[in-house]
Short mmCIF file of C-alpha atoms in Angstrom, two decimals:
data_model
loop_
_atom_site.label_atom_id
_atom_site.label_comp_id
_atom_site.label_asym_id
_atom_site.label_seq_id
_atom_site.Cartn_x
_atom_site.Cartn_y
_atom_site.Cartn_z
CA UNK A 1 -0.08 -0.16 -0.16
CA UNK A 2 1.66 3.32 -0.91
CA UNK A 3 -0.15 6.51 1.13
CA UNK A 4 0.91 9.01 -1.24
CA UNK A 5 -1.50 7.63 -3.74
CA UNK A 6 -4.90 7.66 -1.59
CA UNK A 7 -6.02 10.67 -2.95
CA UNK A 8 -4.62 9.59 -6.31
CA UNK A 9 -1.88 12.18 -6.04
CA UNK A 10 2.12 11.46 -6.44
CA UNK A 11 4.57 12.58 -3.67
CA UNK A 12 5.53 15.70 -5.92
CA UNK A 13 1.66 16.76 -5.76
CA UNK A 14 1.13 16.23 -2.13
CA UNK A 15 4.72 18.50 -1.79
CA UNK A 16 3.06 21.23 -4.26
CA UNK A 17 -0.21 20.97 -1.89
CA UNK A 18 1.48 21.05 1.31
CA UNK A 19 3.32 24.44 0.13
CA UNK A 20 0.28 26.11 -1.40
CA UNK A 21 -2.73 25.09 0.65
CA UNK A 22 -1.81 27.47 3.23
CA UNK A 23 -2.02 30.02 1.25
CA UNK A 24 -5.24 30.15 -0.31
CA UNK A 25 -7.29 30.65 2.23
CA UNK A 26 -7.30 34.85 2.43
CA UNK A 27 -10.45 34.90 3.79
CA UNK A 28 -9.99 32.98 6.93
CA UNK A 29 -9.22 35.00 10.23
CA UNK A 30 -5.78 32.79 10.70
CA UNK A 31 -4.52 30.77 7.75
CA UNK A 32 -3.98 26.73 8.71
CA UNK A 33 -0.57 25.33 8.95
CA UNK A 34 -0.74 22.02 7.10
CA UNK A 35 1.23 19.10 7.13
CA UNK A 36 0.87 15.62 5.56
CA UNK A 37 0.27 12.80 7.00
CA UNK A 38 -0.87 9.31 6.36
CA UNK A 39 -2.88 7.53 9.35
CA UNK A 40 -2.94 3.88 9.82
CA UNK A 41 -6.12 4.06 12.14
CA UNK A 42 -9.46 5.63 12.21
CA UNK A 43 -9.20 9.39 12.46
CA UNK A 44 -12.63 10.56 11.43
CA UNK A 45 -14.34 12.14 8.81
CA UNK A 46 -13.00 15.33 6.49
CA UNK A 47 -14.15 18.29 8.06
CA UNK A 48 -15.21 19.75 4.38
CA UNK A 49 -17.24 16.91 2.53
CA UNK A 50 -17.97 14.87 5.60
CA UNK A 51 -16.77 11.69 3.75
CA UNK A 52 -14.28 9.25 6.00
CA UNK A 53 -10.65 9.83 5.91
CA UNK A 54 -9.40 5.89 4.25
CA UNK A 55 -6.82 3.79 6.27
CA UNK A 56 -3.26 4.77 5.09
CA UNK A 57 -4.57 7.61 3.06
CA UNK A 58 -2.58 10.45 2.75
CA UNK A 59 -4.67 13.76 4.50
CA UNK A 60 -3.68 17.10 5.44
CA UNK A 61 -3.57 17.95 9.23
CA UNK A 62 -3.32 21.19 10.60
CA UNK A 63 -0.66 21.91 12.96
CA UNK A 64 -2.27 24.48 15.44
CA UNK A 65 -5.83 22.94 15.27
CA UNK A 66 -7.89 19.81 15.60
CA UNK A 67 -8.72 20.24 12.00
CA UNK A 68 -8.02 17.08 9.18
CA UNK A 69 -9.40 16.95 5.52
CA UNK A 70 -8.47 15.22 2.65
CA UNK A 71 -5.97 17.22 0.40
CA UNK A 72 -8.62 17.81 -2.35
CA UNK A 73 -10.88 19.59 0.17
CA UNK A 74 -7.99 21.94 1.36
CA UNK A 75 -8.67 24.58 -1.24
CA UNK A 76 -12.65 24.91 -0.53
CA UNK A 77 -12.21 25.24 3.43
CA UNK A 78 -14.20 28.14 5.19
CA UNK A 79 -13.55 27.05 8.96
CA UNK A 80 -11.10 28.88 10.43
CA UNK A 81 -7.86 27.98 12.01
CA UNK A 82 -8.19 28.40 15.74
CA UNK A 83 -5.43 27.11 18.27
CA UNK A 84 -7.91 26.02 20.80
CA UNK A 85 -7.04 24.92 24.69
CA UNK A 86 -8.54 21.93 26.13
CA UNK A 87 -11.31 22.79 28.09
CA UNK A 88 -14.22 21.21 30.14
CA UNK A 89 -17.77 22.13 30.01
CA UNK A 90 -17.28 23.98 33.61
CA UNK A 91 -17.91 27.64 33.95
CA UNK A 92 -14.45 29.52 33.23
CA UNK A 93 -13.23 33.05 32.33
CA UNK A 94 -13.05 33.88 28.55
CA UNK A 95 -8.95 33.66 28.50
CA UNK A 96 -9.53 29.67 29.46
CA UNK A 97 -11.38 29.56 26.10
CA UNK A 98 -9.12 31.44 23.92
CA UNK A 99 -6.21 30.95 21.88
CA UNK A 100 -2.76 32.48 23.19
CA UNK A 101 -1.91 34.06 19.96
CA UNK A 102 -3.93 37.23 18.78
CA UNK A 103 -6.79 37.41 17.89
CA UNK A 104 -7.69 36.07 21.16
CA UNK A 105 -11.11 35.02 20.00
CA UNK A 106 -12.69 31.68 21.46
CA UNK A 107 -13.31 28.67 18.77
CA UNK A 108 -16.76 28.54 19.62
CA UNK A 109 -17.44 31.72 18.68
CA UNK A 110 -15.19 32.07 15.48
CA UNK A 111 -17.10 28.96 14.26
CA UNK A 112 -20.26 29.72 14.78
CA UNK A 113 -20.13 33.70 13.25
CA UNK A 114 -18.12 31.90 10.37
CA UNK A 115 -21.35 29.64 9.53
CA UNK A 116 -23.98 32.35 10.28
CA UNK A 117 -22.44 34.62 8.17
CA UNK A 118 -22.35 32.00 5.47
CA UNK A 119 -25.92 30.86 5.52
CA UNK A 120 -27.97 33.05 8.09
CA UNK A 121 -27.69 36.76 6.99
CA UNK A 122 -30.61 36.23 4.46
CA UNK A 123 -32.83 34.46 7.45
CA UNK A 124 -34.76 37.01 9.06
CA UNK A 125 -34.62 36.97 13.25
CA UNK A 126 -31.03 36.31 13.80
CA UNK A 127 -30.34 36.89 17.99
CA UNK A 128 -34.11 37.18 18.24
CA UNK A 129 -35.85 33.73 17.35
CA UNK A 130 -34.76 31.00 19.99
CA UNK A 131 -33.70 27.49 19.75
CA UNK A 132 -34.41 24.15 21.53
CA UNK A 133 -32.23 24.41 24.98
CA UNK A 134 -30.84 20.84 24.53
CA UNK A 135 -29.73 21.58 20.60
CA UNK A 136 -27.95 24.33 22.09
CA UNK A 137 -26.37 22.54 24.86
CA UNK A 138 -25.07 19.64 22.77
CA UNK A 139 -23.75 21.72 20.20
CA UNK A 140 -21.55 24.08 23.00
CA UNK A 141 -20.56 21.14 25.11
CA UNK A 142 -19.12 19.39 21.64
CA UNK A 143 -17.24 22.99 20.68
CA UNK A 144 -15.94 23.45 23.94
CA UNK A 145 -14.44 19.83 24.25
CA UNK A 146 -12.01 20.63 21.31
CA UNK A 147 -11.25 17.21 20.48
CA UNK A 148 -12.91 17.99 16.62
CA UNK A 149 -13.31 20.68 13.99
CA UNK A 150 -17.23 21.48 13.56
CA UNK A 151 -19.05 20.89 10.14
CA UNK A 152 -21.89 23.55 11.19
CA UNK A 153 -23.60 23.20 7.83
CA UNK A 154 -26.36 20.99 9.06
CA UNK A 155 -26.68 23.06 12.26
CA UNK A 156 -29.87 25.46 12.04
CA UNK A 157 -28.62 29.29 12.38
CA UNK A 158 -31.05 30.02 15.46
CA UNK A 159 -29.01 27.25 17.19
CA UNK A 160 -25.46 28.91 16.54
CA UNK A 161 -26.93 32.24 17.47
CA UNK A 162 -28.33 30.82 20.64
CA UNK A 163 -24.98 29.14 21.20
CA UNK A 164 -22.87 32.31 21.36
CA UNK A 165 -25.39 33.85 23.68
CA UNK A 166 -25.46 30.94 25.85
CA UNK A 167 -21.64 30.58 25.85
CA UNK A 168 -21.38 34.59 26.57
CA UNK A 169 -23.85 33.94 29.76
CA UNK A 170 -22.14 31.30 30.91
CA UNK A 171 -18.65 33.03 31.77
CA UNK A 172 -17.30 33.97 35.09
CA UNK A 173 -16.70 37.53 34.22
CA UNK A 174 -18.77 38.85 31.41
CA UNK A 175 -17.77 40.01 28.27
CA UNK A 176 -17.70 43.64 29.41
CA UNK A 177 -16.56 42.96 33.31
CA UNK A 178 -18.41 44.61 36.07
CA UNK A 179 -15.56 46.95 36.89
CA UNK A 180 -15.37 48.56 33.46
CA UNK A 181 -19.37 49.06 32.98
CA UNK A 182 -18.95 52.87 34.58
CA UNK A 183 -16.06 53.10 31.51
CA UNK A 184 -18.08 52.23 28.91
CA UNK A 185 -21.20 54.52 30.18
CA UNK A 186 -18.60 57.28 30.48
CA UNK A 187 -17.15 57.01 27.38
CA UNK A 188 -20.68 56.65 25.18
CA UNK A 189 -21.98 59.66 26.95
CA UNK A 190 -20.65 62.27 24.82
CA UNK A 191 -22.40 63.81 22.19
CA UNK A 192 -19.44 64.13 19.59
CA UNK A 193 -19.01 61.26 17.73
CA UNK A 194 -15.19 61.59 17.58
CA UNK A 195 -14.86 62.03 21.12
CA UNK A 196 -16.93 58.74 21.69
CA UNK A 197 -14.44 57.06 19.35
CA UNK A 198 -11.58 58.17 21.27
CA UNK A 199 -13.02 57.66 24.70
CA UNK A 200 -13.74 54.07 23.80
CA UNK A 201 -10.41 53.33 22.18
CA UNK A 202 -8.96 54.24 25.49
CA UNK A 203 -11.53 51.99 27.63
CA UNK A 204 -10.81 48.83 24.88
CA UNK A 205 -7.10 48.83 25.97
CA UNK A 206 -7.93 48.85 29.74
CA UNK A 207 -9.43 45.14 29.05
CA UNK A 208 -7.92 41.84 28.89
CA UNK A 209 -6.69 41.27 25.63
CA UNK A 210 -9.35 38.15 25.31
CA UNK A 211 -12.53 40.45 26.05
CA UNK A 212 -10.95 43.06 23.94
CA UNK A 213 -10.63 41.09 20.77
CA UNK A 214 -14.11 39.05 21.34
CA UNK A 215 -15.70 42.60 21.74
CA UNK A 216 -14.36 43.90 18.61
CA UNK A 217 -14.77 40.65 16.72
CA UNK A 218 -18.53 40.27 17.48
CA UNK A 219 -18.79 44.08 17.08
CA UNK A 220 -17.87 43.57 13.44
CA UNK A 221 -20.63 40.50 12.90
CA UNK A 222 -23.36 42.27 14.31
CA UNK A 223 -22.41 45.14 12.49
CA UNK A 224 -23.19 42.81 9.50
CA UNK A 225 -26.19 41.43 10.85
CA UNK A 226 -27.84 44.74 11.31
CA UNK A 227 -26.73 45.82 8.07
CA UNK A 228 -28.43 42.76 6.04
CA UNK A 229 -31.87 44.16 5.19
CA UNK A 230 -33.37 40.52 4.99
CA UNK A 231 -32.38 39.76 8.77
CA UNK A 232 -34.66 42.92 9.70
CA UNK A 233 -32.61 43.29 13.21
CA UNK A 234 -31.92 46.92 13.56
CA UNK A 235 -29.50 48.20 15.72
CA UNK A 236 -31.81 49.30 18.15
CA UNK A 237 -33.29 45.67 18.19
CA UNK A 238 -29.83 44.01 18.60
CA UNK A 239 -29.26 46.14 21.38
CA UNK A 240 -31.89 45.27 23.40
CA UNK A 241 -31.42 41.83 23.16
CA UNK A 242 -27.88 41.16 23.38
CA UNK A 243 -27.17 43.91 26.06
CA UNK A 244 -27.79 41.64 29.37
CA UNK A 245 -25.62 39.10 27.81
CA UNK A 246 -22.84 41.29 27.02
CA UNK A 247 -23.18 43.13 30.72
CA UNK A 248 -24.20 40.09 32.77
CA UNK A 249 -26.89 39.00 34.58
CA UNK A 250 -25.77 41.01 38.19
CA UNK A 251 -27.82 44.08 39.37
CA UNK A 252 -30.29 43.33 36.10
CA UNK A 253 -32.96 46.12 36.57
CA UNK A 254 -34.81 47.87 34.15
CA UNK A 255 -32.80 50.98 34.44
CA UNK A 256 -29.71 49.38 34.14
CA UNK A 257 -30.91 47.28 30.99
CA UNK A 258 -31.77 50.90 29.55
CA UNK A 259 -28.50 52.07 30.09
CA UNK A 260 -26.35 49.30 28.61
CA UNK A 261 -28.87 49.00 25.61
CA UNK A 262 -27.82 52.58 24.88
CA UNK A 263 -24.02 52.26 25.35
CA UNK A 264 -24.44 48.91 22.85
CA UNK A 265 -25.91 51.15 20.77
CA UNK A 266 -23.36 53.50 20.41
CA UNK A 267 -20.28 50.71 20.09
CA UNK A 268 -22.53 49.41 17.51
CA UNK A 269 -22.63 52.75 15.55
CA UNK A 270 -18.66 53.21 15.74
CA UNK A 271 -17.21 52.75 11.97
CA UNK A 272 -15.93 49.24 10.95
CA UNK A 273 -12.43 50.14 10.64
CA UNK A 274 -12.36 51.45 14.59
CA UNK A 275 -13.11 47.52 15.46
CA UNK A 276 -10.77 46.07 12.84
CA UNK A 277 -7.66 47.88 14.52
CA UNK A 278 -7.82 45.38 17.15
CA UNK A 279 -7.98 42.36 15.51
CA UNK A 280 -4.30 41.44 14.84
CA UNK A 281 -3.35 37.91 13.43
CA UNK A 282 -0.55 36.44 14.91
CA UNK A 283 0.92 33.08 13.72
CA UNK A 284 0.09 30.00 15.70
CA UNK A 285 3.42 29.18 17.95
CA UNK A 286 4.98 25.52 16.72
CA UNK A 287 4.16 23.03 19.36
CA UNK A 288 6.77 20.20 19.63
CA UNK A 289 4.02 18.38 21.80
CA UNK A 290 2.20 15.40 20.03
CA UNK A 291 -0.70 13.68 20.68
CA UNK A 292 -1.82 10.55 20.69
CA UNK A 293 -3.15 10.60 17.13
CA UNK A 294 0.72 10.87 16.56
CA UNK A 295 1.94 7.97 18.03
CA UNK A 296 2.96 6.18 14.46
CA UNK A 297 5.42 9.06 13.96
CA UNK A 298 7.10 8.63 17.64
CA UNK A 299 8.20 5.43 18.18
CA UNK A 300 11.37 4.31 17.92
CA UNK A 301 10.97 1.78 15.12
CA UNK A 302 9.19 4.63 13.39
CA UNK A 303 12.41 5.73 11.53
CA UNK A 304 12.83 2.35 9.74
CA UNK A 305 10.36 2.04 7.10
CA UNK A 306 10.45 -2.13 6.73
CA UNK A 307 10.20 -2.68 10.45
CA UNK A 308 7.49 -0.25 10.47
CA UNK A 309 5.29 -2.54 8.08
CA UNK A 310 6.75 -5.74 9.53
CA UNK A 311 4.45 -4.39 12.90
CA UNK A 312 1.53 -3.30 11.08
CA UNK A 313 1.52 -6.56 9.30
CA UNK A 314 2.15 -8.61 12.11
CA UNK A 315 -0.77 -6.85 13.98
CA UNK A 316 -3.26 -7.75 11.27
CA UNK A 317 -2.09 -11.35 11.14
CA UNK A 318 -2.65 -11.79 15.07
CA UNK A 319 -5.60 -9.84 14.39
CA UNK A 320 -6.69 -12.98 12.04
CA UNK A 321 -5.57 -15.82 14.29
CA UNK A 322 -7.51 -14.71 17.16
CA UNK A 323 -10.74 -14.62 15.05
CA UNK A 324 -9.96 -18.12 13.38
CA UNK A 325 -9.58 -19.29 17.16
CA UNK A 326 -12.58 -17.89 17.91
#
């Protein structure tokens, strides 16, 4: 069996794809850093076409995130590369879920936002219509485990919106922390738009980087939602619905919600270029660690090609012998 021919490509073709595929995703938030890998155990399905990656077939795996795909599907990928820390389903702070390099936006938010903007900007009522609690919970738990790269094409867009809101609600500290509420209120209270922009800029740099990057990323997303006429969700409607989610449920009174809504409205009215400046993309660090699915390339006998194949064949012979004995 020759792994290099699993997709009908020669080794030269694999090398060409390896050197160019990471440069073909100009629309992604961060480009994938692929390596060609042949797997001799089940690794799941391709994240793009959802077809199974065959045994011994050469595929591409990102060094920074858990994405795997067929070589032929690499140029059609719409999934962002987000280095994701391993987290449990328990409540944590935003920085616990965010990458260690900028932009520090959690993978759950990036994947859901990407899919919403891909399919949902023609759908009425985004972030206003709800989904079932069970669907939202299952999706949130799968995304937070970080063991797979999601294919969200079959998920309802309302479920994706609810997943983002539920994730923000369950943070230990809200996206706009309690100790920065007054800072945003004072910054957005000016009548001059230029003064508002300058004051908000200073307050944004007072936030932790994970909060600053995530807030800027979501503001750009919500501005695109508000600009879509088919969604029929104005800035006023979005501010009213999302204000308690961003500011937290502590001191949830009518007066506070009214104030938070005004603040969020002013933030959404800031120009697009204002929020873009906070999203500087840094390359993911190269890690020397390896996971369980790299065990075939880190054993002592791996550097000896014939001995590796001898062990694989011996394994299958033993399985056949056991089946005949039974």
